Tab-separated table of C-alpha atoms in Angstrom:
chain	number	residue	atom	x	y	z
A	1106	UNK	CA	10.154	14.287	-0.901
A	1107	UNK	CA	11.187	17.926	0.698
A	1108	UNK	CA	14.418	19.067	-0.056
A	1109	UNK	CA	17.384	17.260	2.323
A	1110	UNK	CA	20.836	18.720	3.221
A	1111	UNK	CA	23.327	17.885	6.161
A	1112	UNK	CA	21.980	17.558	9.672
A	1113	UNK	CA	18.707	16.416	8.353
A	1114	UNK	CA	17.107	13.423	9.935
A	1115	UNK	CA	13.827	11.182	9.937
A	1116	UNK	CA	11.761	8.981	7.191
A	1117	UNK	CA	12.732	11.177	4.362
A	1118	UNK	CA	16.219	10.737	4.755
A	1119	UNK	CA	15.870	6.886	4.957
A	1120	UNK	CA	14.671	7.235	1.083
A	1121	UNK	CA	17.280	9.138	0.034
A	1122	UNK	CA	19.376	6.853	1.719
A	1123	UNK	CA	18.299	3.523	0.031
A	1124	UNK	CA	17.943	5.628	-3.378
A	1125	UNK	CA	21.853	6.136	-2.705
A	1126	UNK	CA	22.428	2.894	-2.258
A	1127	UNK	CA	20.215	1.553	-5.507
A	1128	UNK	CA	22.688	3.864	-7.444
A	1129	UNK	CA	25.634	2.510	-6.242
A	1130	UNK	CA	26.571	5.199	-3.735
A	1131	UNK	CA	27.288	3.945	-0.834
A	1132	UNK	CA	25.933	6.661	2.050
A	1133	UNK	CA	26.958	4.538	5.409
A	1134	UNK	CA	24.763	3.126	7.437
A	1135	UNK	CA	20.637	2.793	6.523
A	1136	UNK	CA	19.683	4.938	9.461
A	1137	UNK	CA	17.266	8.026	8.733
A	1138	UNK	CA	20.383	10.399	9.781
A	1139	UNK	CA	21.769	12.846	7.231
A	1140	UNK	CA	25.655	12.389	8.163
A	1141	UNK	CA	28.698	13.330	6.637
A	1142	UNK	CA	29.255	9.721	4.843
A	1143	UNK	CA	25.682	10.362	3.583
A	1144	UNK	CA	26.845	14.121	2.450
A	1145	UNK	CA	29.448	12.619	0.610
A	1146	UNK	CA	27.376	9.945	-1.740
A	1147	UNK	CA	25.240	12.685	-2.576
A	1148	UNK	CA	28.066	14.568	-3.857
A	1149	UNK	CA	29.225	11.768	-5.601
A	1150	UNK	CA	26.057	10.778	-7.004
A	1151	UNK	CA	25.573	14.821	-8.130
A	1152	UNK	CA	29.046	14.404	-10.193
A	1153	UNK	CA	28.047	11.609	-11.649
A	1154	UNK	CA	25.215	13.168	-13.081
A	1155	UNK	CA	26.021	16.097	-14.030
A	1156	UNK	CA	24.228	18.222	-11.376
A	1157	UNK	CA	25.861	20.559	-9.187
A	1158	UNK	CA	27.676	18.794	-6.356
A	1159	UNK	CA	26.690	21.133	-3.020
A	1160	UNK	CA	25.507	17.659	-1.152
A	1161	UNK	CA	22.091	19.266	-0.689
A	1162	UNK	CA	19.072	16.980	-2.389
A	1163	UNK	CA	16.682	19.471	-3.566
A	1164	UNK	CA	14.726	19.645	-6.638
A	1165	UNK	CA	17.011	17.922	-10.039
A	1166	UNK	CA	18.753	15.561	-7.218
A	1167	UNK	CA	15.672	14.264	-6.006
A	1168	UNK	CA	14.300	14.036	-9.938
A	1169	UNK	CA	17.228	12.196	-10.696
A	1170	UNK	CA	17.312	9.455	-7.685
A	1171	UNK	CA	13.355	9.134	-8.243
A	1172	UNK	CA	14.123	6.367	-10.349
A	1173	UNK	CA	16.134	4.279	-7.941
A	1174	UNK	CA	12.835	4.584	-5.694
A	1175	UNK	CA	10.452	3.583	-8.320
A	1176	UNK	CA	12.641	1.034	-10.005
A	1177	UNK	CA	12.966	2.018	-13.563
A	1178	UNK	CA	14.334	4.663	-15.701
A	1179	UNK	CA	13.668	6.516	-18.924
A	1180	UNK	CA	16.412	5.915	-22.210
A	1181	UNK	CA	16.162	7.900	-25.153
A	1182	UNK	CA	17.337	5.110	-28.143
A	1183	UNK	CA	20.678	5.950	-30.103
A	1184	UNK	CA	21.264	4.553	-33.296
A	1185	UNK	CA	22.087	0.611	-32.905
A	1186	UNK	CA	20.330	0.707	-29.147
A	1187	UNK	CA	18.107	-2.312	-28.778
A	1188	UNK	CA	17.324	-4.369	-25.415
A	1189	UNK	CA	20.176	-6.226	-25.307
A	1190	UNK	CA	22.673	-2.901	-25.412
A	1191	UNK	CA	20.162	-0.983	-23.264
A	1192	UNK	CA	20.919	-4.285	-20.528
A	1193	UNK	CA	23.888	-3.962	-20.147
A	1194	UNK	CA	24.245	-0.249	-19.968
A	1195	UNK	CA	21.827	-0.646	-16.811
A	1196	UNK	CA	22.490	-3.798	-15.690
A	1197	UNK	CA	19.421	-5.189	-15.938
A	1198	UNK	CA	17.710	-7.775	-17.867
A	1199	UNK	CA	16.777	-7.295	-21.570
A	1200	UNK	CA	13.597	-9.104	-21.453
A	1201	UNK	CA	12.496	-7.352	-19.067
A	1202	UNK	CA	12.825	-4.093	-21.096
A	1203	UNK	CA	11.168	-5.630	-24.280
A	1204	UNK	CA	8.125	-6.847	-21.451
A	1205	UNK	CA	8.164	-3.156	-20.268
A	1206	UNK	CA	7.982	-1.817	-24.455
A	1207	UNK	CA	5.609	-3.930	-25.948
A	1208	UNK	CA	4.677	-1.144	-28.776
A	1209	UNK	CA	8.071	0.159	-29.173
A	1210	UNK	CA	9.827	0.410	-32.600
A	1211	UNK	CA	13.363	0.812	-31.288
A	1212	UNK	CA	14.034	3.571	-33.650
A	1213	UNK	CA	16.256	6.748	-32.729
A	1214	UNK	CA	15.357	9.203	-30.293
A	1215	UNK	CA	12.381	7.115	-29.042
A	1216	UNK	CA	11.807	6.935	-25.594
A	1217	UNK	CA	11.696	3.902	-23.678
A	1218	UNK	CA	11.728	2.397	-20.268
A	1219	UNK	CA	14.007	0.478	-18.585
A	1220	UNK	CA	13.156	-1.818	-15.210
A	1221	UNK	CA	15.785	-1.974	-12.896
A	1222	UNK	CA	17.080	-5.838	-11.820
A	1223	UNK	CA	15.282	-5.283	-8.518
A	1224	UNK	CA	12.085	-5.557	-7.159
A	1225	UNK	CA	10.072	-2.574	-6.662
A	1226	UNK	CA	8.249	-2.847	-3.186
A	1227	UNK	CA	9.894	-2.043	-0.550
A	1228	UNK	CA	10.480	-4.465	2.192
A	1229	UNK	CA	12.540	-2.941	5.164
A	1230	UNK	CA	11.291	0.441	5.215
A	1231	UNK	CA	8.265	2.026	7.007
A	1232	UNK	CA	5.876	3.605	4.390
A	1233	UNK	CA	4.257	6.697	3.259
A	1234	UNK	CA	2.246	7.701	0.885
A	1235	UNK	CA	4.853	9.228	-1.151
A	1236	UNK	CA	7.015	5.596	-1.047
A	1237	UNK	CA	3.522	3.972	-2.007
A	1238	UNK	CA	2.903	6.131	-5.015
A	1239	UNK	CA	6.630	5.288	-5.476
A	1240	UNK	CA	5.982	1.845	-6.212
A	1241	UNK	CA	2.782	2.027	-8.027
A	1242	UNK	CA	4.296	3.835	-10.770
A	1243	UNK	CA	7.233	1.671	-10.565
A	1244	UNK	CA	5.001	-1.382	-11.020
A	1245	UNK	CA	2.910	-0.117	-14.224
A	1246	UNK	CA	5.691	1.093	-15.822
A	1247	UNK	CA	6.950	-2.573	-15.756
A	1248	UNK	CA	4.080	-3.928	-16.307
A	1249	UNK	CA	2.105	-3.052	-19.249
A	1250	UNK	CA	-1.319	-4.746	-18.051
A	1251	UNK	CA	-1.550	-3.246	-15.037
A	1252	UNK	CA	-3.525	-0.077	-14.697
A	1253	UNK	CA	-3.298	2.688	-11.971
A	1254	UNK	CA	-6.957	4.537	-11.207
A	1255	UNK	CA	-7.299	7.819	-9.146
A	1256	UNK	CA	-10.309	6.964	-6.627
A	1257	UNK	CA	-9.956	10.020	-4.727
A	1258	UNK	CA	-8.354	12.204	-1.974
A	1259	UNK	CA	-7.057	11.932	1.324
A	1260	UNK	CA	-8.432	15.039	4.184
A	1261	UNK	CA	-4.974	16.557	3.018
A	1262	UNK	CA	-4.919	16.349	-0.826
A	1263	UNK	CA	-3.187	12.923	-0.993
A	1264	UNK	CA	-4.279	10.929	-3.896
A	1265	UNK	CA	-5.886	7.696	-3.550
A	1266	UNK	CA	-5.430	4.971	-6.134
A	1267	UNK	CA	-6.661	1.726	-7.054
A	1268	UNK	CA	-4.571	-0.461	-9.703
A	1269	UNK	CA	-6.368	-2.931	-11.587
A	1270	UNK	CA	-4.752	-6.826	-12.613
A	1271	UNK	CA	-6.820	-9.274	-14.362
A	1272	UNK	CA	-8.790	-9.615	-17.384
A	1273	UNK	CA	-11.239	-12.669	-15.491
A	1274	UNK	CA	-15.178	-12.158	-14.686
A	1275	UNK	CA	-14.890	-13.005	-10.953
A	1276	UNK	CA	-14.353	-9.270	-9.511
A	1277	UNK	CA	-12.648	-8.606	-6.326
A	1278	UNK	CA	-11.462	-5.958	-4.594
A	1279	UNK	CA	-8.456	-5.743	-1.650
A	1280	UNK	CA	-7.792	-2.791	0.199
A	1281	UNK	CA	-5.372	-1.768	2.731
A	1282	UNK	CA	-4.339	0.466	5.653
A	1283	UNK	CA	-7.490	1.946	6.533
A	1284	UNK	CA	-6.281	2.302	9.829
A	1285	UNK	CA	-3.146	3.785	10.062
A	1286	UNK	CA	-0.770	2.264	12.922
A	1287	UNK	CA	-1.597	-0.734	10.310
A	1288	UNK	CA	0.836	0.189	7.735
A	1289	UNK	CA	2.379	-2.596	6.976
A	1290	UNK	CA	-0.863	-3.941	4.920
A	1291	UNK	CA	0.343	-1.716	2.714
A	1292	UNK	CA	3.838	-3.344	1.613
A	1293	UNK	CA	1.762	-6.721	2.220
A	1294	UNK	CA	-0.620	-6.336	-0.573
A	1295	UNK	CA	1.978	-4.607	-3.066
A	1296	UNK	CA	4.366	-7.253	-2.424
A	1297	UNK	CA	1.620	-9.138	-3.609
A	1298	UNK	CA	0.791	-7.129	-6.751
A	1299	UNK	CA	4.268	-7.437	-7.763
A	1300	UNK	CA	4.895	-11.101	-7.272
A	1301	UNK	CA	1.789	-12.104	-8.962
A	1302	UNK	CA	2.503	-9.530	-11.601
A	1303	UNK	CA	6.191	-11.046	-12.274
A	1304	UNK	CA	4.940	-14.765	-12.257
A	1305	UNK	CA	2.535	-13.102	-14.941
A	1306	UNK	CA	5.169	-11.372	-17.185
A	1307	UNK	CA	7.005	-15.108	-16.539
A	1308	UNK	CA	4.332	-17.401	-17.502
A	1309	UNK	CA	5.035	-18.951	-14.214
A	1310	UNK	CA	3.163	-19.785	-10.702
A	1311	UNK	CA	1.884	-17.939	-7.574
A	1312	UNK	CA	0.746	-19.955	-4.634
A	1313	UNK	CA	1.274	-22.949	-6.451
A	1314	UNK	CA	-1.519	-21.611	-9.575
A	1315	UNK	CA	-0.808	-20.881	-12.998
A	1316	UNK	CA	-0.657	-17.187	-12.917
A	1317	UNK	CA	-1.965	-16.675	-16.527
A	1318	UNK	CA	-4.685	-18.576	-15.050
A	1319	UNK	CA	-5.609	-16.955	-12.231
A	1320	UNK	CA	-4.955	-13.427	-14.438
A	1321	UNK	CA	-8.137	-14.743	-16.933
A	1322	UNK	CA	-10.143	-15.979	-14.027
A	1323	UNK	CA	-10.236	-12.763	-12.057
A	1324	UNK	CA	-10.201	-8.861	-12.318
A	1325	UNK	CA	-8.640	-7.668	-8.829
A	1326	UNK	CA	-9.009	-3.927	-7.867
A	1327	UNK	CA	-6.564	-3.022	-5.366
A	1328	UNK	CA	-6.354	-0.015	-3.377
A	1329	UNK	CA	-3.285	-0.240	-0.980
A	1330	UNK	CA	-3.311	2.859	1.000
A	1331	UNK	CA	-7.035	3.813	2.249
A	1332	UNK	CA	-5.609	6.417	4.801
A	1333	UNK	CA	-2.659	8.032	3.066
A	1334	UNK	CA	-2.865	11.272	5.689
A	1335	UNK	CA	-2.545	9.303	9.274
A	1336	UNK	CA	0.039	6.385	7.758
A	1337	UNK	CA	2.167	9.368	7.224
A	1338	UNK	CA	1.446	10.812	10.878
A	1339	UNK	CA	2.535	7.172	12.147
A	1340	UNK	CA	5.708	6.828	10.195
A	1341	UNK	CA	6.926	9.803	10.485
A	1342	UNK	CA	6.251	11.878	6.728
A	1343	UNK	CA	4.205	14.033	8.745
A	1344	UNK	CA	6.255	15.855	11.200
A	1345	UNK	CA	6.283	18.104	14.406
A	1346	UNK	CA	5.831	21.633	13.128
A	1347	UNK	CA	3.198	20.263	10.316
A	1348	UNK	CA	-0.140	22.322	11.118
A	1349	UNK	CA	-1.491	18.345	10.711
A	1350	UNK	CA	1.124	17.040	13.231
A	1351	UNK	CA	-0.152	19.956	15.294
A	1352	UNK	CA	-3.749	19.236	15.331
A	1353	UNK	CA	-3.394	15.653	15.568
A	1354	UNK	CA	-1.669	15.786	18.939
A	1355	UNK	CA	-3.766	18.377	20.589
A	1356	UNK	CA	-6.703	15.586	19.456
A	1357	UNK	CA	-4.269	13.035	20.667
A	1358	UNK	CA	-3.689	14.478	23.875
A	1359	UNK	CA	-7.501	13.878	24.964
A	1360	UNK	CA	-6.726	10.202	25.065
A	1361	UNK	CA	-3.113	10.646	27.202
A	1362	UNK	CA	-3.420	6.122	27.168
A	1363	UNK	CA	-3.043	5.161	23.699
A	1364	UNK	CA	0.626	6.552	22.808
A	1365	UNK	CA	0.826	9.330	19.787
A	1366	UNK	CA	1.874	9.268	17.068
A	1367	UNK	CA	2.557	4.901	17.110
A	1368	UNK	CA	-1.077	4.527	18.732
A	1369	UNK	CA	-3.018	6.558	15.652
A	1370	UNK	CA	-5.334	4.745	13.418
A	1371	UNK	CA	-7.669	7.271	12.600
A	1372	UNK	CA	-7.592	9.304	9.679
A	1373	UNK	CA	-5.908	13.199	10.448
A	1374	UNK	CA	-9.104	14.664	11.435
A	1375	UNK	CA	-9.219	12.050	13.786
A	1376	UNK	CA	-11.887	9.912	12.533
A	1377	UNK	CA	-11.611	6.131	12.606
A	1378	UNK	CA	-11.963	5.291	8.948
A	1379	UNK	CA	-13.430	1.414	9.656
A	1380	UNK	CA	-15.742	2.891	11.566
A	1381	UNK	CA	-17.316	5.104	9.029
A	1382	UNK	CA	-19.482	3.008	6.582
A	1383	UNK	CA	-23.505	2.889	6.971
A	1384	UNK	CA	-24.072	-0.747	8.381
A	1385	UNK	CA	-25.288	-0.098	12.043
A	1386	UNK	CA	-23.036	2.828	12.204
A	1387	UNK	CA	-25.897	4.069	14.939
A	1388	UNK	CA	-24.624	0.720	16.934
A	1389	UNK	CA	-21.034	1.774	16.721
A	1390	UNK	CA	-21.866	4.944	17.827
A	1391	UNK	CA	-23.385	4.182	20.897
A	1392	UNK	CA	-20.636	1.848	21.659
A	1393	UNK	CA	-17.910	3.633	20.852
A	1394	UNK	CA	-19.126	6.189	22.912
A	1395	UNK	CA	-19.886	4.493	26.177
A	1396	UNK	CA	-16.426	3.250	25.617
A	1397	UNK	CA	-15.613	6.969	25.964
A	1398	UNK	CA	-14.446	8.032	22.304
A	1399	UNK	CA	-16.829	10.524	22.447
A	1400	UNK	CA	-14.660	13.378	19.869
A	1401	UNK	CA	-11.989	13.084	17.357
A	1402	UNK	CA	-8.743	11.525	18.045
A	1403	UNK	CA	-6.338	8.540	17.595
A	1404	UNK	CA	-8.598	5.275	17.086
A	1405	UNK	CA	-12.693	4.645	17.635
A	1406	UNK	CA	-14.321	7.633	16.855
A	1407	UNK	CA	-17.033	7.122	14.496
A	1408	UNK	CA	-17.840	10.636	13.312
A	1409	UNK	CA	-20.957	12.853	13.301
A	1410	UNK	CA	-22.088	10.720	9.995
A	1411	UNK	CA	-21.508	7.536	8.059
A	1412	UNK	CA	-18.857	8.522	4.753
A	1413	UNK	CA	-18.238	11.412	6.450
A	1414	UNK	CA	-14.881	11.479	4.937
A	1415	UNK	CA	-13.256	11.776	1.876
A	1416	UNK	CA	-11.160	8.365	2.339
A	1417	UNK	CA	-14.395	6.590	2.835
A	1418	UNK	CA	-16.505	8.294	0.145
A	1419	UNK	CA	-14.368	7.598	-2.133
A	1420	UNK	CA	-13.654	3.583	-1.267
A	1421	UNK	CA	-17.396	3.730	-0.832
A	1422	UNK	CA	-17.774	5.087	-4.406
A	1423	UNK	CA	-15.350	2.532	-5.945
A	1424	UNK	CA	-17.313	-0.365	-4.226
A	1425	UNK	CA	-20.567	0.605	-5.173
A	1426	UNK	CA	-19.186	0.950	-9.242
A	1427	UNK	CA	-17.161	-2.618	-9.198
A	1428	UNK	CA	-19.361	-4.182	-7.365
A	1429	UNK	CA	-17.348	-6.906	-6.285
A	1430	UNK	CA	-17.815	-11.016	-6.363
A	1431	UNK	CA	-15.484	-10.982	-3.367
A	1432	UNK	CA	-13.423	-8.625	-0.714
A	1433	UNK	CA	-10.932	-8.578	1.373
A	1434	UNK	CA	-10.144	-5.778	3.802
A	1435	UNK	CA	-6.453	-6.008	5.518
A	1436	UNK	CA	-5.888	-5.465	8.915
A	1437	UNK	CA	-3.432	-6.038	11.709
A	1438	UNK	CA	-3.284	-8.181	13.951
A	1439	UNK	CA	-4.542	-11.517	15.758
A	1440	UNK	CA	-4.519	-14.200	12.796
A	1441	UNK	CA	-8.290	-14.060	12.040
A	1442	UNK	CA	-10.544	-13.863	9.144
A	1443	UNK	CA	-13.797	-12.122	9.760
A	1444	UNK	CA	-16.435	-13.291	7.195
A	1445	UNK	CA	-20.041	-11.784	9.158
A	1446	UNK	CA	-22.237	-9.320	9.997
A	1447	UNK	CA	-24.778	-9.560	12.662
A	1448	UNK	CA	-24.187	-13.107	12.453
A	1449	UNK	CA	-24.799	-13.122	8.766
A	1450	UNK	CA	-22.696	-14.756	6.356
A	1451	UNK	CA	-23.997	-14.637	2.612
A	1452	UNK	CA	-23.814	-17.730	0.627
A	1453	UNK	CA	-20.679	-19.303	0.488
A	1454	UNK	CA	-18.474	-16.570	2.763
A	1455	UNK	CA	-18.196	-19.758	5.617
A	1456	UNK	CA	-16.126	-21.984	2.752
A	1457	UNK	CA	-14.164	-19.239	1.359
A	1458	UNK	CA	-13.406	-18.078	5.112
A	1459	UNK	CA	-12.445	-21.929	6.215
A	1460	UNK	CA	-10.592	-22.207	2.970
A	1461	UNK	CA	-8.208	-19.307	3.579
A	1462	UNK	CA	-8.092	-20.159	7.165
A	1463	UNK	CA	-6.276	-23.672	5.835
A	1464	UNK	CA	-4.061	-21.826	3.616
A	1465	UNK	CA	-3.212	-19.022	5.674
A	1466	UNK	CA	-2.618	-20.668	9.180
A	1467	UNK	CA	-5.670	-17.871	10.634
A	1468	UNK	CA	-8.686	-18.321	12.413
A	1469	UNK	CA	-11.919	-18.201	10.170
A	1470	UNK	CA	-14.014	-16.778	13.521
A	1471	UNK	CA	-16.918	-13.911	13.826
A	1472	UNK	CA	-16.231	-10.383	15.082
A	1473	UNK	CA	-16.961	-9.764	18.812
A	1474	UNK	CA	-19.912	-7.793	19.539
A	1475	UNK	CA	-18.011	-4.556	20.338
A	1476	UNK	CA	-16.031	-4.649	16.970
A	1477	UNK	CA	-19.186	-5.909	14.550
A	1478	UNK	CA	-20.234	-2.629	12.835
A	1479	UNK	CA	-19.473	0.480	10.267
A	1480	UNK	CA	-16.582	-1.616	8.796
A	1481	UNK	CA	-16.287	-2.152	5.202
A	1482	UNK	CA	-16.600	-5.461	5.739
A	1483	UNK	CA	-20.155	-4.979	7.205
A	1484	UNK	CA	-21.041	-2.755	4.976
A	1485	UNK	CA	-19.886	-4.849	1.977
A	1486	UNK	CA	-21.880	-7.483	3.154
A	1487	UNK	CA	-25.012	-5.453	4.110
A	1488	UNK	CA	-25.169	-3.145	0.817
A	1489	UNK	CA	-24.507	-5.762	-1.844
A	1490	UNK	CA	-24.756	-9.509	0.172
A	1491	UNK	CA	-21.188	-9.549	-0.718
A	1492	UNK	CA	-18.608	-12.488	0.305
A	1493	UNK	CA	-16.607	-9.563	2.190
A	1494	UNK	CA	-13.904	-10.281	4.785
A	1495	UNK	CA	-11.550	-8.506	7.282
A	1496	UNK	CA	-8.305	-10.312	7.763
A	1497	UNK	CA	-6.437	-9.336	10.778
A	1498	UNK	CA	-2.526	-10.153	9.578
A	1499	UNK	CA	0.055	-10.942	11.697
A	1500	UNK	CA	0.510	-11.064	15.634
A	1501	UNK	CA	2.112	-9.152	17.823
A	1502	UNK	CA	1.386	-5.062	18.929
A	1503	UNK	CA	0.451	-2.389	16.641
A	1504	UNK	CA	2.032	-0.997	14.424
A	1505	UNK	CA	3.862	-4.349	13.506
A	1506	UNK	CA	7.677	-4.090	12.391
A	1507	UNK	CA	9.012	-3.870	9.169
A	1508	UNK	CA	10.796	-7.018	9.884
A	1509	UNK	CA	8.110	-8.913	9.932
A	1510	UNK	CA	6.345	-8.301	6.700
A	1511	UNK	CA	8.355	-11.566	4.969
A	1512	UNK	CA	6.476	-14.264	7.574
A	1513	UNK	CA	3.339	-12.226	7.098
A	1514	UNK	CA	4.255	-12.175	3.212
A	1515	UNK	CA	4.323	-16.019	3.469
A	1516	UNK	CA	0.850	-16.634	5.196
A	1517	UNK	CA	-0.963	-14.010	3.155
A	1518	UNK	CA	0.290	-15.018	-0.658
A	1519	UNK	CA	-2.214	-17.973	-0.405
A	1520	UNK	CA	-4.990	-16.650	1.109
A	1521	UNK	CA	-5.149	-13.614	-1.793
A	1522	UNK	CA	-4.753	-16.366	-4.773
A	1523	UNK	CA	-7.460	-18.201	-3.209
A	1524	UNK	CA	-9.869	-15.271	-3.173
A	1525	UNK	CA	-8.973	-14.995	-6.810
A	1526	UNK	CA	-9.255	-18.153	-7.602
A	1527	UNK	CA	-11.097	-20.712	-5.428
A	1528	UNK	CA	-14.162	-21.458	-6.922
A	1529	UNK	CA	-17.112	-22.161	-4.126
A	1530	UNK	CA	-20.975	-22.669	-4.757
A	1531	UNK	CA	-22.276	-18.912	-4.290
């Protein structure tokens, strides 16, 4: 997060603004402007800890509302500190902190963590991949099975990461947000990490299972944020100014019909990430071109290669070493499940796809023509005769609001403890 002062305004400032909020200082209204009531809680907040109070969030303000964003905080133990005291000194549950310190001897000076009472995933703000990696630390810390895995790097350093649930032999991987005007997969399948993860720590249900069961059933791999570099050209982390931003628009402004930067799915070269994978990428090619997306820019350029990028070398890379029972590639929108290629379905894709179609409300259907090539899915299913999927979430125009993620929440939960869990004859 770059350093924020008075006058400041944009995605950024909407962080520091819930953060503010979290910690009990109330900064006006949620609105991505740096005002004067927003000025004020940061001075307040600054007092309160100890810092200077000069109402500008640079580098030990932001390190101290960093744990408002990723939901838990460090204590160091005093003499007589247990759960219990630690509880209600944060206002938070105490068995949550003993679920979050399994090997801790709650001696003095030793350092433990301490969940907040609130979930971790955000749900009514557009994301980055700074509010991503937010919440992935936010989630391991609280939860001492799951496990957070560097797969590799965006086109502008960004990390990508994987985090790993499940101790079961059925492997499957989920991924997210390879294109990036389809952000809110992103909140969708961490959302889901988190629920299932709770309902773990609980000993309680998801989707109507026994969590612990569906935990020794399955391993799930999850990557939530394929394109880290164009989700943060769409919502704003990347701004005018930013050599990216820069180049992205002059690419942008060969294709003056799809808007900029709301109409971007590509990653910031301008390469469109689901259609870089080596299944009939030569068909793509030839139709993505006579569809005119002949160079770089926002959506449907395929690239001079197959894994020509980083993003898709690495997911590439990941796949190829889990080598997964099952995937499931989100997308937005239309309310359909995609379970081919080249009319192709391996053994026992149709039931899976007709069984989350029945839990999910969505079309099990096969990709049109136009569409049917150099996705993951495709190549999932090509490489390794995987049961692979796309599922378009949600309805509506791209990139789908904020405020809809709870109804998308609601059909999706299902469908993602059913690819853990269903059993069909493959």
């Amino acid at each position: 997060m770059p350093t924020l002062r008075y006058g400041d305004r944009g995605l950024f400032v909407l962080y520091l603004q819930t953060a503010l909020l979290r910690a009990k200082e109330d900064p006006g209204e949620i609105d991505g402007i740096f005002g004067r009531r927003t000025e004020q809680a940061v001075r307040r907040f600054q007092e309160k800890t100890g810092l200077a109070s000069d109402g500008i969030v640079g580098r030990f303000t932001r390190a101290a509302l960093y744990p408002y964003l990723c939901g838990s905080t460090f204590a160091v133990l005093s003499e007589g500190d247990t759960a219990e005291t630690l509880a209600m000194r944060f206002e938070t549950d105490a068995s949550r902190i003993r679920y979050a310190n399994p090997d801790a001897s709650w001696t003095e000076g030793e350092t433990v963590v301490v969940p907040f009472s609130y979930e971790v995933t955000f749900t009514d703000l557009p994301y980055s991949s700074f509010l991503c990696a937010c919440v992935i630390e936010g989630l391991t810390l609280r939860y001492p099975f799951l496990a957070a895995v560097p797969i590799g790097s965006s086109v502008m350093g960004r990390r990508i990461e994987a985090v790993r649930i499940g101790t079961g032999a059925r492997r499957v991987g989920v991924n997210a947000a390879h294109h990036a005007n389809e952000w809110i997969t992103t909140p969708l399948v961490l959302l889901f990490l988190e629920r299932y993860s709770e309902a773990v720590r609980l000993d309680g249900t998801i989707a109507g299972e026994r969590a612990r069961s569906v935990f020794d059933a399955a391993t799930l791999t999850l990557v939530p944020l394929v394109n880290p570099d164009g989700v943060d050209l769409v919502t704003g982390a990347i701004g005018e100014g930013d050599s990216f931003y820069e180049s992205a628009k002059a690419l942008s402004a060969f294709y003056p019909d799809i808007p900029f930067p709301s109409g971007w799915k590509a990653n910031i070269s301008g390469v469109d990430l689901n259609l870089g994978y080596p299944a009939g990428w030569e068909n793509a090619r030839a139709i993505k071109f006579a569809q005119g997306f002949t160079r770089p820019g926002p959506r449907d350029y395929v690239g001079t290669r197959p894994l020509e990028t980083p993003e898709n070398r690495a997911m590439a890379e990941l796949t190829r070493t889990d080598r997964y029972d099952r995937a499931v590639a989100y997308h937005t929108q239309g309310g359909e499940i995609y379970y081919t290629y080249r009319g192709f379905a391996p053994r026992g894709s149709e039931a899976l796809a007709e069984r989350f179609s029945e839990v999910s409300g969505y079309t099990a259907t096969d990709v049109r023509y136009e569409s049917g090539f150099a996705g993951y899915k495709d190549w999932a299913i090509d490489a390794f005769n995987m049961n692979a999927f796309t599922v378009e979430a949600g309805r509506g125009l791209n990139p789908l609001p904020i405020a809809d993620l709870p109804a998308i929440y609601a059909e999706n939960e299902p469908l993602l403890v059913s690819a853990l869990y269903d059993t069909v004859d493959t």
